[in-house]
mmCIF file of C-alpha atoms and ligand atoms in Angstrom:
data_model
loop_
_atom_site.group_PDB
_atom_site.id
_atom_site.type_symbol
_atom_site.label_atom_id
_atom_site.label_comp_id
_atom_site.label_asym_id
_atom_site.label_seq_id
_atom_site.Cartn_x
_atom_site.Cartn_y
_atom_site.Cartn_z
ATOM 1 C CA MET A 196 0.000 0.000 0.000
ATOM 2 C CA THR A 197 1.423 3.355 -0.971
ATOM 3 C CA ILE A 198 -1.328 5.549 0.403
ATOM 4 C CA VAL A 199 -0.612 6.452 3.956
ATOM 5 C CA CYS A 200 -1.187 9.324 6.261
ATOM 6 C CA ALA A 201 0.892 12.194 5.032
ATOM 7 C CA ALA A 202 2.936 14.213 7.407
ATOM 8 C CA ALA A 203 2.009 17.641 6.164
ATOM 9 C CA ALA A 204 -1.009 17.718 8.395
ATOM 10 C CA ALA A 205 1.127 17.533 11.493
ATOM 11 C CA VAL A 206 1.727 21.223 11.006
ATOM 12 C CA ILE A 207 -1.901 22.103 11.636
ATOM 13 C CA LEU A 208 -2.329 20.169 14.817
ATOM 14 C CA THR A 209 0.105 22.243 16.785
ATOM 15 C CA GLY A 210 -2.517 24.897 17.112
ATOM 16 C CA ALA A 211 -5.389 22.500 17.395
ATOM 17 C CA ALA A 212 -3.894 20.808 20.389
ATOM 18 C CA LEU A 213 -4.008 24.086 22.227
ATOM 19 C CA THR A 214 -7.784 24.237 21.984
ATOM 20 C CA LEU A 215 -8.235 21.442 24.471
ATOM 21 C CA GLY A 216 -10.514 22.071 27.379
ATOM 22 C CA GLN A 217 -9.096 22.625 30.790
ATOM 23 C CA PRO A 218 -8.994 19.737 33.231
ATOM 24 C CA GLU A 219 -12.182 19.760 35.206
ATOM 25 C CA ALA A 220 -10.640 19.113 38.563
ATOM 26 C CA ALA A 221 -7.235 19.228 40.129
ATOM 27 C CA PRO A 222 -5.759 15.900 41.115
ATOM 28 C CA ALA A 223 -6.618 15.082 44.679
ATOM 29 C CA SER A 224 -3.516 13.617 46.204
ATOM 30 C CA ALA A 225 -0.583 11.318 45.870
ATOM 31 C CA SER A 226 -2.893 8.484 44.946
ATOM 32 C CA GLN A 227 -3.522 10.167 41.627
ATOM 33 C CA PRO A 228 -1.260 8.819 38.883
ATOM 34 C CA THR A 229 -0.625 12.269 37.466
ATOM 35 C CA GLN A 230 3.124 11.995 37.813
ATOM 36 C CA GLU A 231 3.171 8.877 35.713
ATOM 37 C CA LYS A 232 4.285 9.471 32.158
ATOM 38 C CA LEU A 233 1.616 8.392 29.703
ATOM 39 C CA ILE A 234 1.953 8.059 25.953
ATOM 40 C CA ALA A 235 -0.230 6.762 23.133
ATOM 41 C CA LEU A 236 0.815 4.691 20.166
ATOM 42 C CA THR A 237 -1.564 4.967 17.244
ATOM 43 C CA PHE A 238 -1.597 2.891 14.093
ATOM 44 C CA ASP A 239 -3.278 3.826 10.834
ATOM 45 C CA ASP A 240 -4.234 1.973 7.664
ATOM 46 C CA GLY A 241 -4.709 -1.515 9.105
ATOM 47 C CA PRO A 242 -5.659 -4.121 9.721
ATOM 48 C CA ARG A 243 -3.178 -6.234 7.807
ATOM 49 C CA ARG A 244 -3.078 -9.773 9.051
ATOM 50 C CA LEU A 245 0.609 -10.598 9.266
ATOM 51 C CA THR A 246 1.922 -7.308 10.524
ATOM 52 C CA THR A 247 -1.000 -6.437 12.774
ATOM 53 C CA THR A 248 -0.898 -9.875 14.373
ATOM 54 C CA ARG A 249 2.787 -9.585 15.133
ATOM 55 C CA LEU A 250 2.211 -6.146 16.585
ATOM 56 C CA LEU A 251 -0.614 -7.378 18.804
ATOM 57 C CA ASP A 252 1.557 -10.253 19.993
ATOM 58 C CA GLY A 253 4.372 -7.870 20.862
ATOM 59 C CA LEU A 254 2.133 -5.393 22.633
ATOM 60 C CA ALA A 255 0.576 -8.185 24.670
ATOM 61 C CA GLU A 256 3.992 -9.443 25.741
ATOM 62 C CA ARG A 257 4.847 -5.958 26.939
ATOM 63 C CA GLY A 258 1.562 -5.023 28.551
ATOM 64 C CA ALA A 259 1.216 -2.043 26.231
ATOM 65 C CA LEU A 260 -2.029 -0.686 24.799
ATOM 66 C CA ALA A 261 -2.499 1.113 21.496
ATOM 67 C CA THR A 262 -5.139 2.704 19.308
ATOM 68 C CA PHE A 263 -5.884 1.470 15.808
ATOM 69 C CA PHE A 264 -7.512 3.674 13.162
ATOM 70 C CA LEU A 265 -8.878 1.173 10.715
ATOM 71 C CA ILE A 266 -9.743 1.244 7.043
ATOM 72 C CA GLY A 267 -13.246 -0.166 6.784
ATOM 73 C CA LYS A 268 -12.836 -2.034 3.527
ATOM 74 C CA GLN A 269 -9.978 -4.046 5.047
ATOM 75 C CA ILE A 270 -12.056 -5.348 7.934
ATOM 76 C CA PRO A 271 -14.132 -8.043 6.156
ATOM 77 C CA GLY A 272 -12.188 -11.284 6.457
ATOM 78 C CA GLN A 273 -10.097 -9.920 9.296
ATOM 79 C CA GLU A 274 -12.832 -9.467 11.874
ATOM 80 C CA ASP A 275 -10.948 -11.664 14.310
ATOM 81 C CA LEU A 276 -8.192 -9.067 14.509
ATOM 82 C CA ILE A 277 -10.663 -6.362 15.486
ATOM 83 C CA LEU A 278 -12.215 -8.630 18.101
ATOM 84 C CA ARG A 279 -8.775 -9.379 19.457
ATOM 85 C CA MET A 280 -7.988 -5.668 19.704
ATOM 86 C CA GLY A 281 -11.102 -5.160 21.747
ATOM 87 C CA GLN A 282 -10.519 -8.180 23.952
ATOM 88 C CA GLU A 283 -6.970 -7.115 24.727
ATOM 89 C CA GLY A 284 -7.945 -3.592 25.722
ATOM 90 C CA HIS A 285 -6.862 -1.672 22.666
ATOM 91 C CA GLN A 286 -8.951 1.123 21.206
ATOM 92 C CA VAL A 287 -10.155 1.200 17.629
ATOM 93 C CA GLY A 288 -11.318 4.123 15.553
ATOM 94 C CA VAL A 289 -12.390 5.120 12.073
ATOM 95 C CA HIS A 290 -9.966 5.906 9.255
ATOM 96 C CA THR A 291 -12.736 5.972 6.611
ATOM 97 C CA TYR A 292 -13.958 3.050 4.539
ATOM 98 C CA ASN A 293 -11.774 3.585 1.465
ATOM 99 C CA HIS A 294 -8.962 5.772 2.792
ATOM 100 C CA VAL A 295 -9.986 8.936 1.009
ATOM 101 C CA LEU A 296 -9.359 12.620 1.562
ATOM 102 C CA LEU A 297 -12.505 13.710 3.364
ATOM 103 C CA THR A 298 -12.043 17.421 2.775
ATOM 104 C CA GLY A 299 -12.624 16.868 -0.931
ATOM 105 C CA LEU A 300 -16.060 15.297 -0.464
ATOM 106 C CA ASP A 301 -19.570 16.642 -0.097
ATOM 107 C CA PRO A 302 -21.499 15.824 3.084
ATOM 108 C CA ALA A 303 -23.233 12.773 1.622
ATOM 109 C CA GLU A 304 -19.950 11.384 0.409
ATOM 110 C CA VAL A 305 -18.351 12.004 3.799
ATOM 111 C CA GLU A 306 -21.157 10.122 5.497
ATOM 112 C CA ALA A 307 -20.718 7.257 3.046
ATOM 113 C CA GLU A 308 -17.077 7.004 4.100
ATOM 114 C CA LEU A 309 -17.666 7.215 7.836
ATOM 115 C CA SER A 310 -20.864 5.302 8.562
ATOM 116 C CA PRO A 311 -19.959 1.948 6.988
ATOM 117 C CA CYS A 312 -16.655 1.858 8.852
ATOM 118 C CA ARG A 313 -18.259 2.846 12.146
ATOM 119 C CA ASP A 314 -21.058 0.332 11.587
ATOM 120 C CA LEU A 315 -18.547 -2.475 11.116
ATOM 121 C CA LEU A 316 -16.819 -1.545 14.353
ATOM 122 C CA GLU A 317 -20.117 -1.395 16.225
ATOM 123 C CA GLU A 318 -21.144 -4.780 14.890
ATOM 124 C CA LEU A 319 -17.924 -6.274 16.188
ATOM 125 C CA LEU A 320 -17.339 -4.373 19.414
ATOM 126 C CA GLY A 321 -20.690 -2.855 20.253
ATOM 127 C CA PRO A 322 -21.831 0.740 20.569
ATOM 128 C CA GLY A 323 -19.203 3.180 21.678
ATOM 129 C CA GLU A 324 -17.242 6.266 20.921
ATOM 130 C CA TYR A 325 -15.248 5.588 17.807
ATOM 131 C CA LEU A 326 -12.708 8.325 17.291
ATOM 132 C CA LEU A 327 -11.985 9.591 13.799
ATOM 133 C CA ARG A 328 -8.599 10.023 12.252
ATOM 134 C CA PRO A 329 -9.100 11.516 8.812
ATOM 135 C CA PRO A 330 -6.714 10.252 6.150
ATOM 136 C CA TYR A 331 -3.727 12.580 5.722
ATOM 137 C CA GLY A 332 -4.832 14.277 8.940
ATOM 138 C CA LEU A 333 -6.696 16.880 6.948
ATOM 139 C CA THR A 334 -9.870 18.537 8.182
ATOM 140 C CA ASN A 335 -11.842 21.722 7.633
ATOM 141 C CA GLN A 336 -14.697 23.430 9.413
ATOM 142 C CA ALA A 337 -17.377 21.868 7.236
ATOM 143 C CA LEU A 338 -16.038 18.435 7.986
ATOM 144 C CA LEU A 339 -15.688 19.068 11.701
ATOM 145 C CA SER A 340 -19.263 20.306 11.910
ATOM 146 C CA GLN A 341 -20.463 17.117 10.273
ATOM 147 C CA VAL A 342 -18.484 14.368 11.944
ATOM 148 C CA ARG A 343 -20.049 12.953 15.064
ATOM 149 C CA ALA A 344 -16.797 11.976 16.707
ATOM 150 C CA PRO A 345 -13.727 13.561 18.234
ATOM 151 C CA VAL A 346 -10.936 13.922 15.674
ATOM 152 C CA VAL A 347 -7.553 12.652 16.800
ATOM 153 C CA LEU A 348 -4.340 13.550 15.020
ATOM 154 C CA TRP A 349 -0.842 13.151 16.465
ATOM 155 C CA SER A 350 2.182 14.968 17.833
ATOM 156 C CA ILE A 351 4.976 12.629 16.715
ATOM 157 C CA ASP A 352 5.223 11.482 13.117
ATOM 158 C CA PRO A 353 8.374 9.630 12.088
ATOM 159 C CA GLU A 354 7.007 9.368 8.532
ATOM 160 C CA ASP A 355 7.402 5.622 8.613
ATOM 161 C CA TRP A 356 5.933 5.298 5.130
ATOM 162 C CA ASP A 357 8.847 7.201 3.625
ATOM 163 C CA ASP A 358 11.978 5.097 3.979
ATOM 164 C CA ARG A 359 10.651 2.344 6.248
ATOM 165 C CA ASP A 360 13.841 2.513 8.274
ATOM 166 C CA THR A 361 13.248 1.053 11.714
ATOM 167 C CA ALA A 362 16.306 2.560 13.362
ATOM 168 C CA ARG A 363 15.547 6.054 12.096
ATOM 169 C CA GLU A 364 11.918 5.831 13.186
ATOM 170 C CA VAL A 365 12.892 4.694 16.668
ATOM 171 C CA GLU A 366 15.401 7.503 16.993
ATOM 172 C CA HIS A 367 12.859 10.086 15.852
ATOM 173 C CA ILE A 368 10.197 8.904 18.265
ATOM 174 C CA LEU A 369 12.524 8.650 21.257
ATOM 175 C CA GLU A 370 13.892 12.107 20.541
ATOM 176 C CA HIS A 371 10.426 13.668 20.575
ATOM 177 C CA ALA A 372 8.598 11.527 23.121
ATOM 178 C CA ARG A 373 7.208 13.260 26.162
ATOM 179 C CA ASP A 374 4.381 12.787 28.594
ATOM 180 C CA GLY A 375 1.125 13.108 26.652
ATOM 181 C CA SER A 376 2.477 12.486 23.167
ATOM 182 C CA ILE A 377 0.499 10.734 20.458
ATOM 183 C CA ILE A 378 2.688 8.738 18.078
ATOM 184 C CA LEU A 379 1.680 7.967 14.495
ATOM 185 C CA LEU A 380 2.776 4.727 12.855
ATOM 186 C CA HIS A 381 1.303 2.315 10.319
ATOM 187 C CA ASP A 382 0.897 -1.328 11.291
ATOM 188 C CA ILE A 383 0.877 -2.373 7.639
ATOM 189 C CA PHE A 384 4.686 -2.131 7.520
ATOM 190 C CA PRO A 385 6.934 -4.752 9.178
ATOM 191 C CA GLU A 386 9.549 -2.077 9.823
ATOM 192 C CA SER A 387 7.002 0.006 11.704
ATOM 193 C CA VAL A 388 5.989 -2.927 13.873
ATOM 194 C CA ASP A 389 9.647 -3.428 14.756
ATOM 195 C CA ALA A 390 9.998 0.264 15.515
ATOM 196 C CA ALA A 391 6.896 0.327 17.686
ATOM 197 C CA LEU A 392 8.029 -2.587 19.821
ATOM 198 C CA GLN A 393 11.514 -1.139 20.242
ATOM 199 C CA VAL A 394 9.967 2.161 21.268
ATOM 200 C CA VAL A 395 7.769 0.414 23.820
ATOM 201 C CA ASP A 396 10.783 -1.294 25.335
ATOM 202 C CA ALA A 397 12.814 1.907 25.478
ATOM 203 C CA LEU A 398 10.089 4.135 26.885
ATOM 204 C CA GLN A 399 8.788 1.608 29.381
ATOM 205 C CA ALA A 400 12.343 1.515 30.730
ATOM 206 C CA GLN A 401 12.036 5.288 31.161
ATOM 207 C CA GLY A 402 8.837 4.901 33.158
ATOM 208 C CA TYR A 403 6.257 5.499 30.447
ATOM 209 C CA ARG A 404 2.990 3.635 30.338
ATOM 210 C CA PHE A 405 1.373 3.003 26.960
ATOM 211 C CA VAL A 406 -2.344 3.753 27.031
ATOM 212 C CA THR A 407 -5.133 4.230 24.537
ATOM 213 C CA VAL A 408 -5.954 7.676 23.205
ATOM 214 C CA SER A 409 -9.102 7.901 25.304
ATOM 215 C CA GLN A 410 -7.222 6.829 28.414
ATOM 216 C CA LEU A 411 -4.545 9.423 27.701
ATOM 217 C CA PHE A 412 -7.054 12.272 27.728
ATOM 218 C CA GLN A 413 -9.140 10.817 30.526
ATOM 219 C CA ALA A 414 -6.053 10.783 32.720
ATOM 220 C CA ARG A 415 -5.730 14.527 32.093
ATOM 221 C CA GLY A 416 -9.354 15.183 32.977
ATOM 222 C CA ILE A 417 -10.121 16.050 29.370
ATOM 223 C CA THR A 418 -13.389 14.926 27.839
ATOM 224 C CA LEU A 419 -13.072 14.451 24.108
ATOM 225 C CA GLU A 420 -15.735 16.372 22.221
ATOM 226 C CA MET A 421 -17.303 15.672 18.861
ATOM 227 C CA GLY A 422 -15.995 17.823 16.045
ATOM 228 C CA ARG A 423 -12.903 18.970 17.913
ATOM 229 C CA VAL A 424 -9.334 18.171 16.915
ATOM 230 C CA TYR A 425 -6.824 16.734 19.358
ATOM 231 C CA GLY A 426 -3.146 16.237 18.682
ATOM 232 C CA SER A 427 -1.647 15.572 22.086
ATOM 233 C CA ALA A 428 -2.477 15.508 25.773
ATOM 234 C CA TYR A 429 0.430 17.375 27.228
ATOM 235 C CA PRO A 430 -0.051 18.225 30.890
ATOM 236 C CA GLN A 431 -1.393 21.700 31.534
ATOM 237 C CA THR A 432 1.184 23.928 33.149
HETATM 238 NI NI1 LIG B 536 -3.958 6.587 6.480
#
Protein backbone atom coordinates (compact mmCIF):
# COMPACT_ATOMS: atom_id res chain seq x y z
CA MET A 1 0.00 0.00 0.00
CA THR A 2 1.42 3.35 -0.97
CA ILE A 3 -1.33 5.55 0.40
CA VAL A 4 -0.61 6.45 3.96
CA CYS A 5 -1.19 9.32 6.26
CA ALA A 6 0.89 12.19 5.03
CA ALA A 7 2.94 14.21 7.41
CA ALA A 8 2.01 17.64 6.16
CA ALA A 9 -1.01 17.72 8.40
CA ALA A 10 1.13 17.53 11.49
CA VAL A 11 1.73 21.22 11.01
CA ILE A 12 -1.90 22.10 11.64
CA LEU A 13 -2.33 20.17 14.82
CA THR A 14 0.11 22.24 16.78
CA GLY A 15 -2.52 24.90 17.11
CA ALA A 16 -5.39 22.50 17.39
CA ALA A 17 -3.89 20.81 20.39
CA LEU A 18 -4.01 24.09 22.23
CA THR A 19 -7.78 24.24 21.98
CA LEU A 20 -8.24 21.44 24.47
CA GLY A 21 -10.51 22.07 27.38
CA GLN A 22 -9.10 22.62 30.79
CA PRO A 23 -8.99 19.74 33.23
CA GLU A 24 -12.18 19.76 35.21
CA ALA A 25 -10.64 19.11 38.56
CA ALA A 26 -7.23 19.23 40.13
CA PRO A 27 -5.76 15.90 41.11
CA ALA A 28 -6.62 15.08 44.68
CA SER A 29 -3.52 13.62 46.20
CA ALA A 30 -0.58 11.32 45.87
CA SER A 31 -2.89 8.48 44.95
CA GLN A 32 -3.52 10.17 41.63
CA PRO A 33 -1.26 8.82 38.88
CA THR A 34 -0.63 12.27 37.47
CA GLN A 35 3.12 12.00 37.81
CA GLU A 36 3.17 8.88 35.71
CA LYS A 37 4.29 9.47 32.16
CA LEU A 38 1.62 8.39 29.70
CA ILE A 39 1.95 8.06 25.95
CA ALA A 40 -0.23 6.76 23.13
CA LEU A 41 0.82 4.69 20.17
CA THR A 42 -1.56 4.97 17.24
CA PHE A 43 -1.60 2.89 14.09
CA ASP A 44 -3.28 3.83 10.83
CA ASP A 45 -4.23 1.97 7.66
CA GLY A 46 -4.71 -1.52 9.11
CA PRO A 47 -5.66 -4.12 9.72
CA ARG A 48 -3.18 -6.23 7.81
CA ARG A 49 -3.08 -9.77 9.05
CA LEU A 50 0.61 -10.60 9.27
CA THR A 51 1.92 -7.31 10.52
CA THR A 52 -1.00 -6.44 12.77
CA THR A 53 -0.90 -9.88 14.37
CA ARG A 54 2.79 -9.58 15.13
CA LEU A 55 2.21 -6.15 16.59
CA LEU A 56 -0.61 -7.38 18.80
CA ASP A 57 1.56 -10.25 19.99
CA GLY A 58 4.37 -7.87 20.86
CA LEU A 59 2.13 -5.39 22.63
CA ALA A 60 0.58 -8.18 24.67
CA GLU A 61 3.99 -9.44 25.74
CA ARG A 62 4.85 -5.96 26.94
CA GLY A 63 1.56 -5.02 28.55
CA ALA A 64 1.22 -2.04 26.23
CA LEU A 65 -2.03 -0.69 24.80
CA ALA A 66 -2.50 1.11 21.50
CA THR A 67 -5.14 2.70 19.31
CA PHE A 68 -5.88 1.47 15.81
CA PHE A 69 -7.51 3.67 13.16
CA LEU A 70 -8.88 1.17 10.71
CA ILE A 71 -9.74 1.24 7.04
CA GLY A 72 -13.25 -0.17 6.78
CA LYS A 73 -12.84 -2.03 3.53
CA GLN A 74 -9.98 -4.05 5.05
CA ILE A 75 -12.06 -5.35 7.93
CA PRO A 76 -14.13 -8.04 6.16
CA GLY A 77 -12.19 -11.28 6.46
CA GLN A 78 -10.10 -9.92 9.30
CA GLU A 79 -12.83 -9.47 11.87
CA ASP A 80 -10.95 -11.66 14.31
CA LEU A 81 -8.19 -9.07 14.51
CA ILE A 82 -10.66 -6.36 15.49
CA LEU A 83 -12.21 -8.63 18.10
CA ARG A 84 -8.78 -9.38 19.46
CA MET A 85 -7.99 -5.67 19.70
CA GLY A 86 -11.10 -5.16 21.75
CA GLN A 87 -10.52 -8.18 23.95
CA GLU A 88 -6.97 -7.12 24.73
CA GLY A 89 -7.95 -3.59 25.72
CA HIS A 90 -6.86 -1.67 22.67
CA GLN A 91 -8.95 1.12 21.21
CA VAL A 92 -10.15 1.20 17.63
CA GLY A 93 -11.32 4.12 15.55
CA VAL A 94 -12.39 5.12 12.07
CA HIS A 95 -9.97 5.91 9.26
CA THR A 96 -12.74 5.97 6.61
CA TYR A 97 -13.96 3.05 4.54
CA ASN A 98 -11.77 3.58 1.47
CA HIS A 99 -8.96 5.77 2.79
CA VAL A 100 -9.99 8.94 1.01
CA LEU A 101 -9.36 12.62 1.56
CA LEU A 102 -12.50 13.71 3.36
CA THR A 103 -12.04 17.42 2.77
CA GLY A 104 -12.62 16.87 -0.93
CA LEU A 105 -16.06 15.30 -0.46
CA ASP A 106 -19.57 16.64 -0.10
CA PRO A 107 -21.50 15.82 3.08
CA ALA A 108 -23.23 12.77 1.62
CA GLU A 109 -19.95 11.38 0.41
CA VAL A 110 -18.35 12.00 3.80
CA GLU A 111 -21.16 10.12 5.50
CA ALA A 112 -20.72 7.26 3.05
CA GLU A 113 -17.08 7.00 4.10
CA LEU A 114 -17.67 7.22 7.84
CA SER A 115 -20.86 5.30 8.56
CA PRO A 116 -19.96 1.95 6.99
CA CYS A 117 -16.66 1.86 8.85
CA ARG A 118 -18.26 2.85 12.15
CA ASP A 119 -21.06 0.33 11.59
CA LEU A 120 -18.55 -2.48 11.12
CA LEU A 121 -16.82 -1.54 14.35
CA GLU A 122 -20.12 -1.40 16.23
CA GLU A 123 -21.14 -4.78 14.89
CA LEU A 124 -17.92 -6.27 16.19
CA LEU A 125 -17.34 -4.37 19.41
CA GLY A 126 -20.69 -2.85 20.25
CA PRO A 127 -21.83 0.74 20.57
CA GLY A 128 -19.20 3.18 21.68
CA GLU A 129 -17.24 6.27 20.92
CA TYR A 130 -15.25 5.59 17.81
CA LEU A 131 -12.71 8.33 17.29
CA LEU A 132 -11.98 9.59 13.80
CA ARG A 133 -8.60 10.02 12.25
CA PRO A 134 -9.10 11.52 8.81
CA PRO A 135 -6.71 10.25 6.15
CA TYR A 136 -3.73 12.58 5.72
CA GLY A 137 -4.83 14.28 8.94
CA LEU A 138 -6.70 16.88 6.95
CA THR A 139 -9.87 18.54 8.18
CA ASN A 140 -11.84 21.72 7.63
CA GLN A 141 -14.70 23.43 9.41
CA ALA A 142 -17.38 21.87 7.24
CA LEU A 143 -16.04 18.43 7.99
CA LEU A 144 -15.69 19.07 11.70
CA SER A 145 -19.26 20.31 11.91
CA GLN A 146 -20.46 17.12 10.27
CA VAL A 147 -18.48 14.37 11.94
CA ARG A 148 -20.05 12.95 15.06
CA ALA A 149 -16.80 11.98 16.71
CA PRO A 150 -13.73 13.56 18.23
CA VAL A 151 -10.94 13.92 15.67
CA VAL A 152 -7.55 12.65 16.80
CA LEU A 153 -4.34 13.55 15.02
CA TRP A 154 -0.84 13.15 16.47
CA SER A 155 2.18 14.97 17.83
CA ILE A 156 4.98 12.63 16.71
CA ASP A 157 5.22 11.48 13.12
CA PRO A 158 8.37 9.63 12.09
CA GLU A 159 7.01 9.37 8.53
CA ASP A 160 7.40 5.62 8.61
CA TRP A 161 5.93 5.30 5.13
CA ASP A 162 8.85 7.20 3.63
CA ASP A 163 11.98 5.10 3.98
CA ARG A 164 10.65 2.34 6.25
CA ASP A 165 13.84 2.51 8.27
CA THR A 166 13.25 1.05 11.71
CA ALA A 167 16.31 2.56 13.36
CA ARG A 168 15.55 6.05 12.10
CA GLU A 169 11.92 5.83 13.19
CA VAL A 170 12.89 4.69 16.67
CA GLU A 171 15.40 7.50 16.99
CA HIS A 172 12.86 10.09 15.85
CA ILE A 173 10.20 8.90 18.26
CA LEU A 174 12.52 8.65 21.26
CA GLU A 175 13.89 12.11 20.54
CA HIS A 176 10.43 13.67 20.58
CA ALA A 177 8.60 11.53 23.12
CA ARG A 178 7.21 13.26 26.16
CA ASP A 179 4.38 12.79 28.59
CA GLY A 180 1.12 13.11 26.65
CA SER A 181 2.48 12.49 23.17
CA ILE A 182 0.50 10.73 20.46
CA ILE A 183 2.69 8.74 18.08
CA LEU A 184 1.68 7.97 14.50
CA LEU A 185 2.78 4.73 12.85
CA HIS A 186 1.30 2.31 10.32
CA ASP A 187 0.90 -1.33 11.29
CA ILE A 188 0.88 -2.37 7.64
CA PHE A 189 4.69 -2.13 7.52
CA PRO A 190 6.93 -4.75 9.18
CA GLU A 191 9.55 -2.08 9.82
CA SER A 192 7.00 0.01 11.70
CA VAL A 193 5.99 -2.93 13.87
CA ASP A 194 9.65 -3.43 14.76
CA ALA A 195 10.00 0.26 15.51
CA ALA A 196 6.90 0.33 17.69
CA LEU A 197 8.03 -2.59 19.82
CA GLN A 198 11.51 -1.14 20.24
CA VAL A 199 9.97 2.16 21.27
CA VAL A 200 7.77 0.41 23.82
CA ASP A 201 10.78 -1.29 25.34
CA ALA A 202 12.81 1.91 25.48
CA LEU A 203 10.09 4.14 26.89
CA GLN A 204 8.79 1.61 29.38
CA ALA A 205 12.34 1.51 30.73
CA GLN A 206 12.04 5.29 31.16
CA GLY A 207 8.84 4.90 33.16
CA TYR A 208 6.26 5.50 30.45
CA ARG A 209 2.99 3.64 30.34
CA PHE A 210 1.37 3.00 26.96
CA VAL A 211 -2.34 3.75 27.03
CA THR A 212 -5.13 4.23 24.54
CA VAL A 213 -5.95 7.68 23.21
CA SER A 214 -9.10 7.90 25.30
CA GLN A 215 -7.22 6.83 28.41
CA LEU A 216 -4.54 9.42 27.70
CA PHE A 217 -7.05 12.27 27.73
CA GLN A 218 -9.14 10.82 30.53
CA ALA A 219 -6.05 10.78 32.72
CA ARG A 220 -5.73 14.53 32.09
CA GLY A 221 -9.35 15.18 32.98
CA ILE A 222 -10.12 16.05 29.37
CA THR A 223 -13.39 14.93 27.84
CA LEU A 224 -13.07 14.45 24.11
CA GLU A 225 -15.73 16.37 22.22
CA MET A 226 -17.30 15.67 18.86
CA GLY A 227 -16.00 17.82 16.04
CA ARG A 228 -12.90 18.97 17.91
CA VAL A 229 -9.33 18.17 16.91
CA TYR A 230 -6.82 16.73 19.36
CA GLY A 231 -3.15 16.24 18.68
CA SER A 232 -1.65 15.57 22.09
CA ALA A 233 -2.48 15.51 25.77
CA TYR A 234 0.43 17.38 27.23
CA PRO A 235 -0.05 18.22 30.89
CA GLN A 236 -1.39 21.70 31.53
CA THR A 237 1.18 23.93 33.15
NI1 LIG B 1 -3.96 6.59 6.48
